[in-house]
Amino acid sequence: MSDKNYDIAIIGGGPVGMALALALRLSGVSILLLEARGLPEKVDDIRPLALSHGSYLILNRLGAWRKLSRSTLINTIHISNKGYLGRTVLRTQDADVNALGHVVNYFDLFHALFETTLETQTDYQTGAIVNTFSTDEQLGYLSYTQSDGTEKKISAKLLILADGGRLGNLIEDISYQTAEYDQWAITANIQAETRQTGIAYERFTSDGPIALLPSGDDFSLVWTASTEAAKEILMLPDEQFLERLHDHFGDRLGKFVHTGKRSGFPLVLKYATSNISQRIALVGNAAQTLHPVAGQGFNLGLRDAYELAQIIQDTLSEHKEIGTPGMLKQFREKRRLDSSGGRAFTDTLVKLFSNDIPLVRHLCGASLIVLDNLPFIKRFVARRMIFGARG
Ligand SMILES: Cc1cc2nc3c(=O)[nH]c(=O)nc-3n(C[C@H](O)[C@H](O)[C@H](O)COP(=O)(O)OP(=O)(O)OC[C@H]3O[C@@H](n4cnc5c(N)ncnc54)[C@H](O)[C@@H]3O)c2cc1C
């Protein structure tokens, strides 16, 4: 027996789950959004997120952008290949846009989406852990534990999994394909001798890519290293850490003079064999978890959420039922190219550029030179990064 019935229940109130609820705020459907964490104080994750210009446009439309306390515009992306020839520079004019992207951090984005979601009619419950769910042809059912320990059961016409990929294994006809990179990403706020803003650096090294993203006139670091090396780097005293970073990145920004708190994230490619099942849709990291190279994961997840919301709205405006096999198939087809493209793009970048084979690294360097000299390819790559498959 269900305590309550909804049109839509979203499992996971992370950035993608909240964005989806916001995209549906004017649709008239009843929405339950369940988030395991007690918010927003419990979210202390300051990983940097490079948001594409396309994501900026969506977040602006959702009303969340104006709530962001900090963001830094990217007008140039400098891509290089450590130890080999070849580099390319992408500028706003290459893609005919005013900005290539914006750098924010996870906590600020979470907070902005949280504040905006509270202004809507969404039934947003925090400290609510979904334990299990099931479906039949008509409805989805789930049970969750509230922060006071009581258990609730609800039903909905559509269950949306936005939980980062934790509960997907409960769905019988979906499994996850997983490839471990044996790499971690180390993140920290870094101050360099050279103060500048607007330029993002992505440098490929045989140990993995390293990115320094503009954050005001400082930088947000995403340094990929083997699991073993990352654990050691995370333990270094600040001064030795900054020296090691300088040795690894090079002297383009002079010495690194200050570091904030460091965090480490194990990296994996994990994706669901399908993003739909009976009365269920998967969005964001629940559908695909990517390597952070080229900053694609959240941007892709946000497009999942936005396009699902559009399909739901179209379905409603045609006076049809939501969550039917026909509606879900439409969602699967619409996301196929963008999702598989994002996956292949990041995975190929990691595998091609993170290796010690000189011939391959020379070819990668040559491809950066070609990219730098052929404006139409540059435009294609820049727009693909900004707008996904539609670019
Ligand atoms: C180091 C690093 C750097 C990155 N940089 C970029 C970047 O530059 N650009 C970019 O686009 N992406 C980047 N990403 C990827 C990005 O962080 C993710 O794609 C994004 O956070 C996914 O959002 P999500 O809402 O799908 O999942 P999550 O952020 O994992 O949120 C899932 C939510 O579901 C909740 N939840 C889980 N289980 C339950 C349950 N049982 N019941 C209720 N709630 C539950 C969790 O508490 C959480 O709040 C980066 C990732 C890393 C690790």
Coordinates of C-alpha atoms and ligand atoms in Angstrom, one line a residue:
M1 CA 0.0 0.0 0.0
S2 CA 1.4 3.4 -1.0
D3 CA 1.3 6.4 1.4
K4 CA 1.0 8.8 -1.5
N5 CA 0.8 8.8 -5.3
Y6 CA 2.8 11.2 -7.5
D7 CA 3.3 11.7 -11.2
I8 CA 7.1 11.6 -11.0
A9 CA 9.5 10.4 -8.2
I10 CA 13.1 11.4 -8.7
I11 CA 15.6 9.3 -6.7
G12 CA 18.7 11.5 -5.9
G13 CA 18.6 15.2 -5.4
G14 CA 22.1 15.9 -6.6
P15 CA 22.8 18.5 -9.3
V16 CA 21.1 16.5 -12.1
G17 CA 18.1 15.4 -10.1
M18 CA 17.5 19.0 -8.9
A19 CA 17.9 20.4 -12.4
L20 CA 15.3 17.9 -13.7
A21 CA 12.8 19.0 -11.0
L22 CA 13.4 22.6 -11.9
A23 CA 13.0 21.9 -15.6
L24 CA 9.5 20.5 -14.8
R25 CA 8.5 23.2 -12.3
L26 CA 5.9 24.7 -14.7
S27 CA 4.6 21.5 -16.1
G28 CA 1.8 21.0 -13.5
V29 CA 3.0 17.4 -12.6
S30 CA 3.4 16.4 -9.0
I31 CA 7.0 15.6 -8.2
L32 CA 8.7 13.9 -5.2
L33 CA 12.5 14.5 -5.1
L34 CA 14.3 12.3 -2.6
E35 CA 17.9 13.2 -1.5
A36 CA 19.8 11.0 1.0
R37 CA 22.0 13.8 2.4
G38 CA 20.7 16.4 4.9
L39 CA 21.2 19.5 3.0
P40 CA 23.0 21.7 2.1
E41 CA 25.5 21.7 5.1
K42 CA 26.5 18.1 4.5
V43 CA 27.8 18.8 0.9
D44 CA 31.4 19.9 1.4
D45 CA 32.6 18.8 -2.1
I46 CA 34.5 21.6 -3.8
R47 CA 35.5 19.7 -6.9
P48 CA 35.7 22.2 -9.8
L49 CA 33.1 21.8 -12.6
A50 CA 33.8 23.3 -16.0
L51 CA 30.3 24.1 -17.3
S52 CA 29.9 24.5 -21.0
H53 CA 28.2 27.6 -22.4
G54 CA 25.3 25.3 -23.2
S55 CA 25.0 24.3 -19.5
Y56 CA 25.1 28.0 -18.6
L57 CA 22.2 28.7 -20.9
I58 CA 20.2 25.8 -19.3
L59 CA 20.9 26.8 -15.7
N60 CA 20.0 30.4 -16.6
R61 CA 16.7 29.2 -17.9
L62 CA 16.1 27.2 -14.8
G63 CA 16.6 30.3 -12.6
A64 CA 19.6 28.7 -10.8
W65 CA 22.4 30.7 -12.4
R66 CA 21.6 33.9 -10.6
K67 CA 21.9 32.1 -7.2
L68 CA 25.5 31.0 -7.9
S69 CA 27.7 32.9 -5.5
R70 CA 30.9 32.4 -7.7
S71 CA 31.8 31.5 -11.2
T72 CA 34.6 32.3 -13.6
L73 CA 34.3 32.6 -17.3
I74 CA 36.5 30.6 -19.7
N75 CA 37.4 32.5 -22.9
T76 CA 40.4 30.4 -23.9
I77 CA 41.3 26.7 -23.6
H78 CA 45.0 25.9 -24.0
I79 CA 45.6 22.2 -24.8
S80 CA 49.1 20.7 -24.8
N81 CA 50.9 17.4 -24.9
K82 CA 53.7 17.2 -22.3
G83 CA 57.1 16.2 -23.7
Y84 CA 55.9 16.2 -27.3
L85 CA 55.3 18.8 -30.0
G86 CA 51.7 19.9 -30.6
R87 CA 49.3 22.2 -28.9
T88 CA 46.1 23.9 -29.7
V89 CA 44.3 27.0 -28.5
L90 CA 40.5 27.2 -28.6
R91 CA 39.0 30.7 -28.3
T92 CA 35.5 32.1 -28.1
Q93 CA 35.6 33.2 -31.7
D94 CA 36.4 29.6 -32.9
A95 CA 32.9 28.6 -31.8
D96 CA 31.0 31.9 -32.3
V97 CA 30.1 32.2 -28.7
N98 CA 30.7 34.8 -26.0
A99 CA 32.2 32.3 -23.5
L100 CA 33.5 28.7 -23.9
G101 CA 32.4 27.9 -20.5
H102 CA 32.3 28.8 -16.8
V103 CA 34.0 27.2 -13.8
V104 CA 32.0 26.7 -10.6
N105 CA 32.5 24.2 -7.8
Y106 CA 30.2 21.4 -6.9
F107 CA 29.2 22.9 -3.5
D108 CA 28.2 26.3 -5.0
L109 CA 26.3 24.6 -7.8
F110 CA 24.5 22.3 -5.4
H111 CA 23.6 25.2 -3.1
A112 CA 22.3 27.4 -6.0
L113 CA 20.1 24.5 -7.3
F114 CA 18.9 23.7 -3.8
E115 CA 17.9 27.3 -3.1
T116 CA 16.1 27.5 -6.5
T117 CA 14.3 24.1 -5.9
L118 CA 13.0 25.3 -2.6
E119 CA 11.1 28.1 -4.4
T120 CA 9.1 25.5 -6.4
Q121 CA 6.1 23.2 -5.6
T122 CA 8.4 20.2 -5.7
D123 CA 8.0 17.9 -2.6
Y124 CA 11.8 17.9 -1.9
Q125 CA 12.7 15.7 1.0
T126 CA 16.3 15.6 2.3
G127 CA 17.8 13.0 4.6
A128 CA 15.5 10.6 2.7
I129 CA 17.2 7.3 1.6
V130 CA 15.6 5.2 -1.0
N131 CA 16.0 1.6 -0.1
T132 CA 14.2 -0.3 -2.9
F133 CA 11.9 0.2 -5.8
S134 CA 9.9 -1.9 -8.3
T135 CA 7.6 -1.3 -11.2
D136 CA 4.7 -2.9 -13.1
E137 CA 3.1 -1.8 -16.4
Q138 CA 1.1 1.0 -14.7
L139 CA 3.2 2.4 -11.9
G140 CA 6.6 2.5 -10.2
Y141 CA 6.8 1.9 -6.4
L142 CA 9.5 2.8 -3.9
S143 CA 10.2 2.8 -0.2
Y144 CA 12.5 5.3 1.6
T145 CA 13.6 6.0 5.1
Q146 CA 13.1 9.5 6.4
S147 CA 15.6 11.3 8.6
D148 CA 13.5 10.5 11.7
G149 CA 13.8 6.8 10.8
T150 CA 10.2 6.2 9.6
E151 CA 9.7 4.3 6.4
K152 CA 7.4 5.6 3.6
K153 CA 6.1 3.9 0.5
I154 CA 4.9 5.9 -2.5
S155 CA 3.9 5.2 -6.1
A156 CA 4.5 7.3 -9.3
K157 CA 3.8 7.0 -13.0
L158 CA 7.5 7.5 -13.7
L159 CA 10.6 6.8 -11.5
I160 CA 13.7 8.7 -12.4
L161 CA 17.0 7.5 -11.2
A162 CA 19.4 10.4 -10.6
D163 CA 21.3 8.8 -7.8
G164 CA 24.8 8.8 -9.3
G165 CA 24.6 5.1 -10.2
R166 CA 24.1 3.5 -6.9
L167 CA 20.7 1.7 -7.2
G168 CA 20.7 0.9 -10.9
N169 CA 21.6 -2.7 -10.2
L170 CA 18.1 -3.2 -8.7
I171 CA 16.7 -3.0 -12.3
E172 CA 16.5 -6.5 -13.7
D173 CA 17.0 -5.7 -17.4
I174 CA 19.8 -3.1 -16.9
S175 CA 23.4 -3.8 -16.0
Y176 CA 26.4 -1.5 -15.8
Q177 CA 29.5 -1.8 -18.0
T178 CA 32.5 -0.7 -16.0
A179 CA 36.2 0.0 -16.9
E180 CA 38.6 1.0 -14.1
Y181 CA 41.2 3.6 -15.2
D182 CA 43.4 2.8 -12.2
Q183 CA 43.6 6.6 -11.9
W184 CA 42.5 9.1 -9.3
A185 CA 41.8 12.8 -9.8
I186 CA 43.3 15.2 -7.2
T187 CA 41.5 18.5 -6.8
A188 CA 42.6 21.7 -5.0
N189 CA 42.5 25.4 -5.3
I190 CA 45.9 26.7 -6.4
Q191 CA 47.5 30.1 -6.5
A192 CA 50.3 30.6 -9.1
E193 CA 52.9 33.3 -9.4
T194 CA 51.3 34.4 -12.7
R195 CA 47.8 35.9 -11.9
Q196 CA 45.4 35.8 -14.9
T197 CA 41.9 34.8 -15.5
G198 CA 39.8 33.3 -18.3
I199 CA 42.4 30.7 -19.6
A200 CA 41.9 27.0 -18.9
Y201 CA 44.9 24.7 -19.3
E202 CA 44.4 21.0 -20.2
R203 CA 47.8 19.2 -20.5
F204 CA 48.1 15.6 -21.5
T205 CA 50.9 13.6 -19.8
S206 CA 51.8 9.9 -19.9
D207 CA 50.4 9.7 -16.3
G208 CA 47.0 11.2 -17.3
P209 CA 45.6 14.6 -18.1
I210 CA 46.1 17.6 -15.8
A211 CA 43.8 20.6 -15.9
L212 CA 44.2 24.1 -14.3
L213 CA 40.8 25.8 -14.6
P214 CA 40.5 29.6 -13.9
S215 CA 38.9 30.4 -10.6
G216 CA 38.9 34.2 -10.1
D217 CA 42.6 34.9 -10.7
D218 CA 43.6 31.6 -9.1
F219 CA 43.1 28.1 -10.5
S220 CA 41.2 25.0 -9.7
L221 CA 43.3 21.9 -10.2
V222 CA 42.2 18.5 -11.5
W223 CA 45.3 16.4 -11.6
T224 CA 45.0 12.8 -12.8
A225 CA 47.6 10.3 -11.6
S226 CA 47.8 6.5 -11.1
T227 CA 46.1 5.3 -7.9
E228 CA 49.4 4.6 -6.2
A229 CA 51.0 8.0 -7.1
A230 CA 47.8 9.9 -6.2
K231 CA 47.7 8.4 -2.7
E232 CA 51.3 9.6 -2.2
I233 CA 50.7 13.1 -3.7
L234 CA 47.6 13.6 -1.5
M235 CA 49.8 12.9 1.6
L236 CA 52.7 15.4 0.7
P237 CA 53.2 18.5 2.8
D238 CA 51.9 21.6 1.0
E239 CA 55.3 22.9 -0.1
Q240 CA 56.4 19.5 -1.6
F241 CA 53.0 19.2 -3.2
L242 CA 53.4 22.6 -5.0
E243 CA 56.9 21.7 -6.2
R244 CA 55.7 18.3 -7.5
L245 CA 52.8 20.1 -9.3
H246 CA 55.3 22.6 -10.9
D247 CA 57.6 19.8 -12.0
H248 CA 54.6 18.0 -13.6
F249 CA 52.8 20.9 -15.2
G250 CA 55.8 23.0 -16.2
D251 CA 56.7 26.6 -15.9
R252 CA 53.9 28.3 -18.0
L253 CA 52.4 29.9 -14.9
G254 CA 55.6 30.3 -12.9
K255 CA 55.8 28.7 -9.5
F256 CA 52.8 27.5 -7.6
V257 CA 52.7 29.4 -4.3
H258 CA 49.6 28.3 -2.4
T259 CA 47.3 25.3 -2.2
G260 CA 43.9 24.8 -0.6
K261 CA 42.5 21.6 0.8
R262 CA 43.2 18.6 -1.4
S263 CA 40.7 15.8 -2.3
G264 CA 41.0 12.6 -4.2
F265 CA 38.4 10.9 -6.5
P266 CA 38.9 7.3 -7.9
L267 CA 38.0 7.4 -11.6
V268 CA 36.0 4.9 -13.5
L269 CA 34.0 4.7 -16.7
K270 CA 30.6 3.2 -15.8
Y271 CA 27.5 3.2 -18.0
A272 CA 24.1 1.6 -18.0
T273 CA 23.4 -0.8 -20.8
S274 CA 20.1 1.1 -21.3
N275 CA 18.8 4.4 -19.9
I276 CA 15.2 3.2 -19.7
S277 CA 13.3 0.3 -18.3
Q278 CA 9.6 -0.3 -17.4
R279 CA 8.4 3.0 -15.9
I280 CA 12.0 4.1 -15.2
A281 CA 14.4 6.6 -16.8
L282 CA 18.1 7.1 -15.9
V283 CA 19.8 10.5 -16.0
G284 CA 23.2 12.0 -15.1
N285 CA 25.8 9.7 -13.5
A286 CA 23.1 7.1 -13.0
A287 CA 23.2 6.6 -16.8
Q288 CA 26.9 7.3 -17.3
T289 CA 29.9 8.2 -15.1
L290 CA 32.8 9.5 -17.2
H291 CA 36.4 10.4 -16.6
P292 CA 36.6 14.1 -15.8
V293 CA 38.9 14.9 -18.8
A294 CA 37.4 17.7 -20.9
G295 CA 34.8 18.2 -18.2
Q296 CA 31.9 16.4 -19.8
G297 CA 30.0 14.5 -17.0
F298 CA 27.7 17.1 -15.5
N299 CA 27.2 18.8 -18.8
L300 CA 26.0 15.6 -20.3
G301 CA 23.8 14.8 -17.3
L302 CA 22.2 18.2 -17.4
R303 CA 21.3 17.6 -21.1
D304 CA 19.8 14.2 -20.0
A305 CA 17.6 16.0 -17.5
Y306 CA 16.6 18.9 -19.8
E307 CA 15.7 16.7 -22.7
L308 CA 13.7 14.3 -20.5
A309 CA 11.8 17.3 -19.1
Q310 CA 11.0 18.4 -22.7
I311 CA 9.7 15.0 -23.7
I312 CA 7.6 14.8 -20.6
Q313 CA 6.2 18.3 -21.3
D314 CA 5.5 17.4 -25.0
T315 CA 3.7 14.2 -23.8
L316 CA 1.5 16.2 -21.4
S317 CA 0.7 18.8 -24.0
E318 CA -0.5 16.0 -26.3
H319 CA -2.7 14.8 -23.4
K320 CA -0.9 11.5 -23.3
E321 CA 0.2 9.5 -20.2
I322 CA 3.8 9.9 -19.0
G323 CA 6.1 7.0 -18.3
T324 CA 4.7 4.7 -21.1
P325 CA 7.0 2.6 -23.2
G326 CA 6.5 4.9 -26.2
M327 CA 7.6 8.0 -24.2
L328 CA 10.6 6.2 -22.7
K329 CA 11.7 5.0 -26.1
Q330 CA 11.6 8.5 -27.4
F331 CA 13.9 9.5 -24.5
R332 CA 16.3 6.6 -25.2
E333 CA 16.6 7.6 -28.9
K334 CA 17.0 11.3 -28.1
R335 CA 19.9 10.7 -25.8
R336 CA 21.7 7.8 -27.6
L337 CA 24.1 9.9 -29.7
D338 CA 25.0 12.5 -27.1
S339 CA 25.6 9.9 -24.4
S340 CA 27.7 7.4 -26.5
G341 CA 29.6 10.3 -28.1
G342 CA 30.5 11.8 -24.7
R343 CA 31.6 8.4 -23.5
A344 CA 33.7 7.6 -26.6
F345 CA 35.2 11.1 -26.6
T346 CA 36.5 11.1 -23.0
D347 CA 37.5 7.4 -23.0
T348 CA 39.5 7.9 -26.3
L349 CA 41.2 11.0 -25.0
V350 CA 42.3 9.2 -21.8
K351 CA 43.5 6.1 -23.6
L352 CA 45.3 7.8 -26.5
F353 CA 47.0 10.5 -24.5
S354 CA 47.8 8.7 -21.2
N355 CA 50.4 6.3 -22.5
D356 CA 54.1 6.0 -22.9
I357 CA 54.2 4.8 -26.5
P358 CA 56.2 7.5 -28.4
L359 CA 54.6 6.9 -31.8
V360 CA 51.1 7.3 -30.4
R361 CA 52.0 10.4 -28.4
H362 CA 53.6 11.9 -31.6
L363 CA 50.4 11.2 -33.5
C364 CA 48.4 12.8 -30.7
G365 CA 50.7 15.9 -30.9
A366 CA 50.3 16.0 -34.7
S367 CA 46.5 15.9 -34.2
L368 CA 46.7 18.9 -31.9
I369 CA 48.7 20.8 -34.6
V370 CA 46.1 19.8 -37.3
L371 CA 43.3 20.9 -35.0
D372 CA 45.1 24.3 -34.4
N373 CA 45.4 25.0 -38.1
L374 CA 42.0 23.9 -39.4
P375 CA 39.3 26.3 -38.3
F376 CA 36.3 24.1 -39.3
I377 CA 37.6 21.2 -37.2
K378 CA 38.3 23.5 -34.4
R379 CA 34.8 24.9 -34.6
F380 CA 33.4 21.4 -34.7
V381 CA 35.4 20.3 -31.6
A382 CA 34.6 23.5 -29.7
R383 CA 30.8 23.3 -30.4
R384 CA 30.7 19.6 -29.6
M385 CA 32.2 20.4 -26.2
I386 CA 29.8 23.3 -25.7
F387 CA 26.5 21.9 -26.9
G388 CA 27.0 18.1 -27.0
A389 CA 25.8 16.1 -30.1
R390 CA 23.6 19.0 -31.2
G391 CA 26.7 21.2 -31.5
Ligands
LIG1 C1 37.2 15.3 -9.9 C2 36.0 15.5 -10.8 C3 35.9 16.6 -11.7 C4 34.8 16.7 -12.5 N1 34.8 17.8 -13.3 C5 33.7 17.9 -14.1 C6 33.7 19.1 -15.0 O1 34.6 19.9 -15.1 N2 32.6 19.2 -15.8 C7 31.5 18.3 -15.7 O2 30.6 18.5 -16.5 N3 31.6 17.3 -14.9 C8 32.6 17.0 -14.1 N4 32.6 16.0 -13.3 C9 31.5 15.0 -13.2 C10 30.3 15.5 -12.3 O3 30.8 15.8 -11.0 C11 29.2 14.5 -12.3 O4 28.9 14.2 -13.6 C12 28.0 15.1 -11.6 O5 28.2 15.4 -10.2 C13 26.8 14.1 -11.7 O6 25.7 14.6 -11.0 P1 24.5 13.6 -10.6 O7 23.5 14.5 -9.9 O8 24.1 12.8 -11.7 O9 25.2 12.6 -9.5 P2 25.8 13.0 -8.1 O10 26.5 14.2 -8.1 O11 26.5 11.7 -7.7 O12 24.4 13.1 -7.2 C14 23.7 12.0 -6.8 C15 22.8 12.3 -5.6 O13 22.0 11.2 -5.3 C16 21.9 11.0 -3.9 N5 21.6 9.6 -3.6 C17 22.4 8.5 -3.9 N6 21.8 7.4 -3.5 C18 20.6 7.8 -3.0 C19 19.5 7.1 -2.4 N7 19.5 5.7 -2.2 N8 18.4 7.8 -1.9 C20 18.4 9.1 -2.1 N9 19.4 9.8 -2.7 C21 20.5 9.2 -3.1 C22 23.3 11.4 -3.5 O14 23.3 11.8 -2.1 C23 23.6 12.6 -4.4 O15 23.3 13.8 -3.8 C24 33.8 15.8 -12.4 C25 33.8 14.7 -11.6 C26 35.0 14.5 -10.8 C27 35.0 13.3 -9.9

